Coordinates of N, CA and C in Angstrom, one line a residue:
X1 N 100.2 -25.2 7.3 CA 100.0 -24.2 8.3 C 99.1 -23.1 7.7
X2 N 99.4 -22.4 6.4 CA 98.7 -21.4 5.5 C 97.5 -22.1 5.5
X3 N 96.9 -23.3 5.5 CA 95.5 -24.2 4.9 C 94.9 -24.1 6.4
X4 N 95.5 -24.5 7.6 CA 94.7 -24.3 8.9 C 94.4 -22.9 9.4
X5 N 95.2 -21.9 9.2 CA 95.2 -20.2 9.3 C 93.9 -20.0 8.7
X6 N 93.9 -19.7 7.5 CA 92.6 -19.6 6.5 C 91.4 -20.0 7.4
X7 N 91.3 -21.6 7.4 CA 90.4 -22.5 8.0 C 89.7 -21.6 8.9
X8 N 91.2 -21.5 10.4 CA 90.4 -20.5 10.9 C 89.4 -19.6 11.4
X9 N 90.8 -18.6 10.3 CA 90.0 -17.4 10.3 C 88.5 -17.5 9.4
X10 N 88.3 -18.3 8.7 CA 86.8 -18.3 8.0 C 85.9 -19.2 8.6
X11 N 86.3 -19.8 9.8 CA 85.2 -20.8 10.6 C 84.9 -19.6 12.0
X12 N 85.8 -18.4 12.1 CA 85.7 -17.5 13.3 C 84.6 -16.5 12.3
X13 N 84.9 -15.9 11.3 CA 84.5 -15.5 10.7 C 82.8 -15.4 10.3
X14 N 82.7 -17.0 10.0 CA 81.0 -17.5 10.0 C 80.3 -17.4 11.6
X15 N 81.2 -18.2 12.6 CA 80.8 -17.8 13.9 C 80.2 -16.8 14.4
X16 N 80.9 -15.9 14.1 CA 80.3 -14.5 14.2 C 79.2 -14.1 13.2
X17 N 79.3 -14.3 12.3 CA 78.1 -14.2 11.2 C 76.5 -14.3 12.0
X18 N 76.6 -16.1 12.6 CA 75.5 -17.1 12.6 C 75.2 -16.1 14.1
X19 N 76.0 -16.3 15.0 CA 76.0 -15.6 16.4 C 75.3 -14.5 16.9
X20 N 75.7 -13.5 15.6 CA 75.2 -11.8 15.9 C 74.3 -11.3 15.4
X21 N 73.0 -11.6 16.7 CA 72.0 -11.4 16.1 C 71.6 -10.3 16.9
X22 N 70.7 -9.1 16.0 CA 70.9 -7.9 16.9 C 69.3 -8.1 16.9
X23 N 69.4 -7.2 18.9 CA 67.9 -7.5 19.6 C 67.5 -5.8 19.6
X24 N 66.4 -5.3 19.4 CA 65.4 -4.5 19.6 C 64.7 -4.5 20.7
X25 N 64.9 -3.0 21.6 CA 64.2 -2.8 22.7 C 62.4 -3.1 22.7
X26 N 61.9 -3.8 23.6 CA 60.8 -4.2 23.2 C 59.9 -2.3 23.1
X27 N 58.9 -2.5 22.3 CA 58.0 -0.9 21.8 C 56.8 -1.1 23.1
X28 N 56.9 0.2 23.2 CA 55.4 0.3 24.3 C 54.8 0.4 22.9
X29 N 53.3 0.0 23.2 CA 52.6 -0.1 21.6 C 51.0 0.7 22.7
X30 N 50.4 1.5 22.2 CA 48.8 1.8 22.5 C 48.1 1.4 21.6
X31 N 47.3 0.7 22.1 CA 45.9 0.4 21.2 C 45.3 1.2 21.3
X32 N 44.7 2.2 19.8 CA 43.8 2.8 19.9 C 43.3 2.8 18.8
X33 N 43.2 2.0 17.2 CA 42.4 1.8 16.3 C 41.7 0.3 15.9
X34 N 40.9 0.3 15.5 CA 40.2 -1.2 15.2 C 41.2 -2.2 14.8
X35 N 42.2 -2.0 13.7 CA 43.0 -3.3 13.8 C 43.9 -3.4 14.9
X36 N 44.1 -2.5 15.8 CA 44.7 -3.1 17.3 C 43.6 -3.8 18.1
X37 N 43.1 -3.7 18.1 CA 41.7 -4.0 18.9 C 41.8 -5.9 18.2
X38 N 42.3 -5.9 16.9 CA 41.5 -7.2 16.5 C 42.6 -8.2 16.9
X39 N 43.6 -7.8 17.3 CA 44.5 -8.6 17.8 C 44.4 -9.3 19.0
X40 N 43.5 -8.7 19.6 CA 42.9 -9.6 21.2 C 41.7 -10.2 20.8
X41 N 41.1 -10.5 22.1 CA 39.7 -11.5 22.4 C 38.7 -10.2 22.4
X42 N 37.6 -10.0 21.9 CA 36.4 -9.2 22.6 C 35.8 -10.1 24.0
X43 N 35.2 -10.0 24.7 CA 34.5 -10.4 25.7 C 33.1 -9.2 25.7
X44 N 32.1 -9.2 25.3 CA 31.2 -8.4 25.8 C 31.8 -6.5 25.3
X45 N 32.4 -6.9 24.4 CA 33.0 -5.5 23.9 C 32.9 -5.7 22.3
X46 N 32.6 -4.4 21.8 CA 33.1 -4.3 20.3 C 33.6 -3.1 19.9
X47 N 34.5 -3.5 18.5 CA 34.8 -2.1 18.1 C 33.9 -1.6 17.3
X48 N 33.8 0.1 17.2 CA 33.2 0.7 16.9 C 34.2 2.1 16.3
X49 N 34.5 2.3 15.1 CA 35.3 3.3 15.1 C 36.4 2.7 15.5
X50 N 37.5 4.2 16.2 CA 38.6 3.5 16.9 C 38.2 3.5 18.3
X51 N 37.1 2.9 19.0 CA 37.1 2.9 20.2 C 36.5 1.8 20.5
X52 N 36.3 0.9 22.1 CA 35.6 -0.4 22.3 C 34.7 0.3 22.8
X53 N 33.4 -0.3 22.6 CA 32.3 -0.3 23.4 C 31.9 -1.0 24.0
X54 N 31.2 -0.9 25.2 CA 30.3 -1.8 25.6 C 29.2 -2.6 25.3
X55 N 29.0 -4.1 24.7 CA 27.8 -4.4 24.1 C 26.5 -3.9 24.9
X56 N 25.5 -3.7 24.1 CA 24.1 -3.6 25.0 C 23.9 -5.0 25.1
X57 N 22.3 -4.7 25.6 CA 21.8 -6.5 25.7 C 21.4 -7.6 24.7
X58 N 21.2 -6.7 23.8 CA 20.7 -7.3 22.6 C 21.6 -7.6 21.7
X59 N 23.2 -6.8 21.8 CA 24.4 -7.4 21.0 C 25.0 -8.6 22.1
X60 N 24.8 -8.3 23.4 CA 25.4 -9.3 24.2 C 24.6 -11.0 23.8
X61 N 23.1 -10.8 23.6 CA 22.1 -11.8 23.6 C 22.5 -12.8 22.4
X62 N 23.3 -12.2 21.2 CA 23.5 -12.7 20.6 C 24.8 -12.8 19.9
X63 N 26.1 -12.7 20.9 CA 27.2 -12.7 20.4 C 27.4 -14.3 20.9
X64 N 28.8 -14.5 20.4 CA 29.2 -15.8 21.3 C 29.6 -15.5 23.0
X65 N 29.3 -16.5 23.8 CA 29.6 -16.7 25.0 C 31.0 -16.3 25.5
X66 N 31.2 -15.3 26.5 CA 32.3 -14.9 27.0 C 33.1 -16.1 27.6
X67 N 34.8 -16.3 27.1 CA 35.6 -17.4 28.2 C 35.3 -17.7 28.9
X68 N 34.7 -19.2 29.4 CA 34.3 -19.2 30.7 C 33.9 -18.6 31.3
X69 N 32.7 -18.3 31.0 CA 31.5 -17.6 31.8 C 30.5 -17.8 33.4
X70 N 31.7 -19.2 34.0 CA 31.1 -19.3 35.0 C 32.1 -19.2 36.1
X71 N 31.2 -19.3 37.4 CA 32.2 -19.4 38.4 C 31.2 -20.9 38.9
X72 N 32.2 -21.7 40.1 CA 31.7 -22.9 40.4 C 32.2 -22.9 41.9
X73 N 31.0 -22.6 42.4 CA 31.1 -22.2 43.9 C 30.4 -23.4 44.9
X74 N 31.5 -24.0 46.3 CA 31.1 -25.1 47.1 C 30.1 -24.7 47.7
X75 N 29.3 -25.7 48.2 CA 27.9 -25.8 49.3 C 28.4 -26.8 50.0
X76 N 29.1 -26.6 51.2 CA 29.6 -27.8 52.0 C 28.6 -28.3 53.0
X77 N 27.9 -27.6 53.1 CA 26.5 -28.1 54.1 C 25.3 -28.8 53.1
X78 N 25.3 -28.4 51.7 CA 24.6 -28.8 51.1 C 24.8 -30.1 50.2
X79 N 26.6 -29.7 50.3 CA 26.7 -31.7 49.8 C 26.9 -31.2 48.2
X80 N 27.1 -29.9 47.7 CA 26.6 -29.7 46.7 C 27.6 -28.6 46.1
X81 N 27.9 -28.0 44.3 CA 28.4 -27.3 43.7 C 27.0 -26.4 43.5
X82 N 27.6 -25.3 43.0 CA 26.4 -24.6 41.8 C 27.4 -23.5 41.1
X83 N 26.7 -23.7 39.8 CA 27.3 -22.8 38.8 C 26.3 -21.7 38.8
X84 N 27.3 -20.4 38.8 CA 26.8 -19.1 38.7 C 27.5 -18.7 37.5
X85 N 26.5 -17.7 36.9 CA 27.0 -16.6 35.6 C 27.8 -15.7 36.5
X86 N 28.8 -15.1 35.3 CA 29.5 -13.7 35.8 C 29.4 -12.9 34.9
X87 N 29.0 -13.4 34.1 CA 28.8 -12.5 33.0 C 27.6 -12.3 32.4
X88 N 26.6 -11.2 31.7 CA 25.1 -10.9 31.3 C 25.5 -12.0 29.5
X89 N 25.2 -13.1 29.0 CA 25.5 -13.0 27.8 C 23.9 -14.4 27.7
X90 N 24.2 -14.8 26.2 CA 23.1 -15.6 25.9 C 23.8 -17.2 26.0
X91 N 23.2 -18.0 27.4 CA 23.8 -19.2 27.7 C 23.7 -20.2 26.5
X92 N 24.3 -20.9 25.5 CA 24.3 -21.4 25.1 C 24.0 -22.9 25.2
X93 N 24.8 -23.3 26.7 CA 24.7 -24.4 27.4 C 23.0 -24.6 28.2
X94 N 23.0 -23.6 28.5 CA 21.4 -23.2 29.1 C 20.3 -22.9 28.0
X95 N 20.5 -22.6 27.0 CA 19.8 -21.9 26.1 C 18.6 -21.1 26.5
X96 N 19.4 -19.7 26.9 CA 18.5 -18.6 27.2 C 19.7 -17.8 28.1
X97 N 18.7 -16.6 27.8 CA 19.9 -15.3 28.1 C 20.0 -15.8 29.9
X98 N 21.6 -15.2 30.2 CA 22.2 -15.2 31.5 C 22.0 -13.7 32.1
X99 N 22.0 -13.5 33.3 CA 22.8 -12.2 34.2 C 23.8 -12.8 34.9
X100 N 24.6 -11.9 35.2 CA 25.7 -12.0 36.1 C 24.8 -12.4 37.3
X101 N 25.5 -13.0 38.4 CA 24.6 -13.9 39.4 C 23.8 -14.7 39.5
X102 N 23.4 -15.0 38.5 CA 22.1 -15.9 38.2 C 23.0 -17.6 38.5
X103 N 22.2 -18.2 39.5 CA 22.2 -19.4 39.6 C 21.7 -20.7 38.6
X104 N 23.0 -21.1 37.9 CA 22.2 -22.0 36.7 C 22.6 -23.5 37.1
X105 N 22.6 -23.6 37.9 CA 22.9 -25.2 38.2 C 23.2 -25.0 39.4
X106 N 22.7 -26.4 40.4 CA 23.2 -27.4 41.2 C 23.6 -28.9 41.4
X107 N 24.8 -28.8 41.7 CA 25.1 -30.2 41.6 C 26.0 -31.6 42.8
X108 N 25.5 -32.6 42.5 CA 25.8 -33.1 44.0 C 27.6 -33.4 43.8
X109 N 28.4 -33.3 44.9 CA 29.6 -33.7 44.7 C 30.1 -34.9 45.0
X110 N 28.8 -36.2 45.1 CA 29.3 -37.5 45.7 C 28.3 -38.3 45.4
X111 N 27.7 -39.2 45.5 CA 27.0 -40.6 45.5 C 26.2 -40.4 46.8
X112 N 24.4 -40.4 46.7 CA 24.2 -40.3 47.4 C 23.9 -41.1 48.9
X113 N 24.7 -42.6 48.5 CA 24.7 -42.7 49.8 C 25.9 -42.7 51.1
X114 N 26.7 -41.5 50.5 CA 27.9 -41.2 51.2 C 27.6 -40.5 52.5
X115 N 26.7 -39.8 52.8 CA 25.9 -38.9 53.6 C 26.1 -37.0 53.1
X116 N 25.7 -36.1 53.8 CA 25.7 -34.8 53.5 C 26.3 -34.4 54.6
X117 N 27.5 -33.1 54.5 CA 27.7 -32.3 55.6 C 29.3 -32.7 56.3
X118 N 29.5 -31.8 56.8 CA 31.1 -32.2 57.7 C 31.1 -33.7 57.6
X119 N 32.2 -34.0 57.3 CA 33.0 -35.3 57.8 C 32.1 -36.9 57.5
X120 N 30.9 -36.7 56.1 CA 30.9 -37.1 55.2 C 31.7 -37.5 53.8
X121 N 31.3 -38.1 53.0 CA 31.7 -37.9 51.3 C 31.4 -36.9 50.6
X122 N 29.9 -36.5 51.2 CA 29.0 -35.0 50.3 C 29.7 -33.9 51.1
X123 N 31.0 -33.4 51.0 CA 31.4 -32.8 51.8 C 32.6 -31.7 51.0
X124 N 31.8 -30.7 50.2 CA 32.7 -29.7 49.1 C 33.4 -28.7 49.7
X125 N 34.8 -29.0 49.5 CA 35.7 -27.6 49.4 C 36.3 -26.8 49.0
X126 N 37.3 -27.6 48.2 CA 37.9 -26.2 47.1 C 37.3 -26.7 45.9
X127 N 37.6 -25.9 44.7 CA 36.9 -26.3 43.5 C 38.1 -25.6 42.8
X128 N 38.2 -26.1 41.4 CA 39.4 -25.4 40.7 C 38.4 -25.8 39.0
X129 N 39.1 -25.1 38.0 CA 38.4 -24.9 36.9 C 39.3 -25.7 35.9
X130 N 39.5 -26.5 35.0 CA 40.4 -26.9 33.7 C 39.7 -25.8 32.6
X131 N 40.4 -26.4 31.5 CA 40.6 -24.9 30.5 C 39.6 -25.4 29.4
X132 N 38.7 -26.4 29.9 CA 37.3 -27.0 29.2 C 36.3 -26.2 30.1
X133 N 37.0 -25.8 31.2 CA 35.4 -25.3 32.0 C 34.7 -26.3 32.9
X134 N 35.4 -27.3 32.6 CA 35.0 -28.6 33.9 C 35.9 -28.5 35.3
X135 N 34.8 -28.5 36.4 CA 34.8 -28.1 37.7 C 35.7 -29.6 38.3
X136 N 36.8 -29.0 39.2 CA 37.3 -30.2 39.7 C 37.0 -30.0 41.4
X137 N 36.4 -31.0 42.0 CA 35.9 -30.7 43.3 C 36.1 -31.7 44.3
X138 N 37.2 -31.1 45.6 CA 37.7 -31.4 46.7 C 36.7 -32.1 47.3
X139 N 36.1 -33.2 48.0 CA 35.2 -33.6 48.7 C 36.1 -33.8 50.8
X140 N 36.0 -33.4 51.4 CA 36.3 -33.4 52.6 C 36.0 -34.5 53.5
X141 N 36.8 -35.3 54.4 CA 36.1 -36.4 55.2 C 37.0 -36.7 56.2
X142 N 36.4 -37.2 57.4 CA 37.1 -37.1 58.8 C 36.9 -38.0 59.8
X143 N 35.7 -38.7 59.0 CA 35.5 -40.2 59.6 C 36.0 -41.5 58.9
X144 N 36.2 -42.6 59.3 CA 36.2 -43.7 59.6 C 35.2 -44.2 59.5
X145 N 35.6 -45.9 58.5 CA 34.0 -46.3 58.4 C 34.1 -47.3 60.0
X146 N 35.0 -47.1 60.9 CA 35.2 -48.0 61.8 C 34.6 -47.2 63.4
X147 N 34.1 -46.1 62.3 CA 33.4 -45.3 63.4 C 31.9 -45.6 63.7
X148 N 31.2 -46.3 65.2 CA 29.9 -46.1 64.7 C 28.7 -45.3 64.7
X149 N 27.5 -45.7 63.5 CA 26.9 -44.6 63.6 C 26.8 -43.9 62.4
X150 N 28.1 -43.6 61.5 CA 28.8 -43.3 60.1 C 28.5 -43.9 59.2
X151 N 27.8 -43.5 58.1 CA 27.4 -44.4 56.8 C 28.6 -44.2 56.3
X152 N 29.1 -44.8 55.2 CA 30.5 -45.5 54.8 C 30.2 -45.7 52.9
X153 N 31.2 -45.1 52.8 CA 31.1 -45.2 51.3 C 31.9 -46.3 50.5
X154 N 32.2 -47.4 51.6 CA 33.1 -48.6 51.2 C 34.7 -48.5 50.9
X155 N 34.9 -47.2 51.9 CA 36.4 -46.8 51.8 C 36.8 -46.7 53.0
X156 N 38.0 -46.5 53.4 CA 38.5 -46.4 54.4 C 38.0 -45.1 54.7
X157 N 38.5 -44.1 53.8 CA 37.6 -42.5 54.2 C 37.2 -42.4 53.0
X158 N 35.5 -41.2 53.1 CA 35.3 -41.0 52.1 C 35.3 -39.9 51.4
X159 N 36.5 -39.1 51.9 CA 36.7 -37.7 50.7 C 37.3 -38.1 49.6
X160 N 37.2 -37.7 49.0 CA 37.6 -37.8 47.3 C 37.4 -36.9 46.3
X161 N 38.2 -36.5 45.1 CA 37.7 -35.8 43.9 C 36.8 -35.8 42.7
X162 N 36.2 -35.5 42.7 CA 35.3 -35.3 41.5 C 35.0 -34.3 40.4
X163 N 34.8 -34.7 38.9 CA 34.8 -34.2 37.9 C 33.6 -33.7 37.7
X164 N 32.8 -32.2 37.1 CA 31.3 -32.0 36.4 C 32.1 -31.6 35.8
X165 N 31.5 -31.9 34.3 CA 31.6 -31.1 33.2 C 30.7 -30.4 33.2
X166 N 31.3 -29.1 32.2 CA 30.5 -28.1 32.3 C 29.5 -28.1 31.4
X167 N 29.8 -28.8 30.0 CA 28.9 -28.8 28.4 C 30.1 -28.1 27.6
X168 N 30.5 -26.8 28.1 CA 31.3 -26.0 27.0 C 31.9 -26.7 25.8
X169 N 32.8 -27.6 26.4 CA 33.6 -28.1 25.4 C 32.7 -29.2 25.1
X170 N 31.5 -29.5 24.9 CA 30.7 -30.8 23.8 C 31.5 -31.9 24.5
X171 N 32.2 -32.1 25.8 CA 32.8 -33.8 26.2 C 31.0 -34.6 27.2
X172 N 30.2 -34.6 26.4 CA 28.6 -35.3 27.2 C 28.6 -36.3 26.0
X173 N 27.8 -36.9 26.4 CA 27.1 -38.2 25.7 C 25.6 -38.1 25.7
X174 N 25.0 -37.5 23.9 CA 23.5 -37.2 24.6 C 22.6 -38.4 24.7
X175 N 22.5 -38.9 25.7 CA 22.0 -40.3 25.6 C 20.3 -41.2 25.5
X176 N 19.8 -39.4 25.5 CA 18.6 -39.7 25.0 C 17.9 -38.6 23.3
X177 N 19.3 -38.6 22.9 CA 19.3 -38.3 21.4 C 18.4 -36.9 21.1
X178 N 18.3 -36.1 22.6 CA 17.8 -34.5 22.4 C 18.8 -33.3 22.3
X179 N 19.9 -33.4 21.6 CA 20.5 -32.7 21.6 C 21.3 -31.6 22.5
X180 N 20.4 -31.8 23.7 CA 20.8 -31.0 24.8 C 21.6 -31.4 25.9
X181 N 22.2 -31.1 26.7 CA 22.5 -31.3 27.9 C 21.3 -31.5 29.3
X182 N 21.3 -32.8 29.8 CA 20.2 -32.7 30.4 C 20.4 -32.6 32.1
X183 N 20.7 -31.5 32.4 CA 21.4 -31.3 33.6 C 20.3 -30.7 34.8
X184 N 20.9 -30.4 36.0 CA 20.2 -28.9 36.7 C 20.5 -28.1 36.2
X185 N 19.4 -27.3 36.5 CA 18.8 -26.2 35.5 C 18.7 -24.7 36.7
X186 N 19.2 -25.0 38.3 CA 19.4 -24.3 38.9 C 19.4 -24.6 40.5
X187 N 19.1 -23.1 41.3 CA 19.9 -23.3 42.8 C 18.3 -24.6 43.1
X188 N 18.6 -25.6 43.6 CA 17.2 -26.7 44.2 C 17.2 -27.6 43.6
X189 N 17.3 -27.6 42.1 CA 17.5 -28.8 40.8 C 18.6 -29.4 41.3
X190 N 18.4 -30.4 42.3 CA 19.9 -31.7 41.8 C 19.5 -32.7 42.0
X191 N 20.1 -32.9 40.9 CA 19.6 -34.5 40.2 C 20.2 -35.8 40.8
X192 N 19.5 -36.6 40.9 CA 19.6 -37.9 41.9 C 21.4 -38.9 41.2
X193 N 22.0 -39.2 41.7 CA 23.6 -40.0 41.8 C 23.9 -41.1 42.9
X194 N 23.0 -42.0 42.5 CA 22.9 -43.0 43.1 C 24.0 -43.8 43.6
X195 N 24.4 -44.2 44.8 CA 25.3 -44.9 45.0 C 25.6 -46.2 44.3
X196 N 26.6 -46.1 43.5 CA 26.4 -47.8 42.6 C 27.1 -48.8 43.6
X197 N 27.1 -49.1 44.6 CA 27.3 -49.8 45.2 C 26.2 -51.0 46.0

């Protein structure tokens, strides 16, 4: 009985030990000196002193490229995506300086012999971003290839999703060994996607 008592009280003992762990109210913290500052991302900012500044053009031209620097906006009439800047920085993927709005690509969202427009294959609606920067794109459709008159993409319907990469993350194949990405180059540039059928 004295040997299980002990036991016990020194297994209640450690319990409590391992258990009690004491919590701290979280701290409001202000950043207001350079090593606070270095604890985040810059985007188009640097420190200077203890304060951020705004890059000019010439620090922007040659910093690295802001997080995902683009937005990737549908052309549903046009059958088509296009990548816009949102930010002023030096395109790396483009090689040459960006502005915010600047149109740096067009691109088709289907095979071109699916058709263009409403209730087509070429037919873009929502678009959503992965964390490479490759555009994922809703294609819309409302025909029937049993409809006639309707070109037919060899499917029952022809909406479907589609992948562009963006370049960011280096997932291309340079396949004619120029080191570049050989893409559109802006709003009119879109490059032919042949139906392999």
């Amino acid at each position: 009985m004295y040997f299980s008592n002990v036991f016990v009280r020194a297994l209640s003992v450690t319990t409590l030990a391992i258990f009690s762990v004491t919590t701290s109210a979280p701290a409001d913290i202000t950043y207001s000196a350079t090593a606070d500052f270095g604890e985040g991302m810059f985007i188009n900012l640097n420190p200077n002193g203890n304060q951020l500044q705004v890059n000019t053009w010439n620090e922007t031209k040659t910093a690295a490229p802001p997080l995902l620097p683009y937005i990737w906006i549908a052309c549903s009439d046009r059958g088509t995506v296009v990548r816009m800047a949102t930010a002023d920085h030096w395109s790396v993927l483009d090689q040459k300086p960006v502005q915010a709005g600047d149109i740096l690509g067009e691109y088709r969202t289907a095979p071109e012999g699916c058709g263009i427009g409403p209730g087509f294959g070429q037919d873009p609606s929502r678009t959503t971003v992965d964390f490479d920067g490759n555009v994922w794109v809703a294609n819309r459709a409302y025909i029937q290839d049993s409809e006639p008159g309707h070109p037919s993409c060899g499917q029952e319907w022809c909406g479907h999703v589609v992948k562009i990469g963006s370049g960011l993350s280096f997932q291309w194949v340079d396949r004619n060994c120029n080191g570049v990405v050989d893409t559109s180059t802006g709003l009119g540039d879109i490059r032919a996607w042949p139906n392999p059928a």
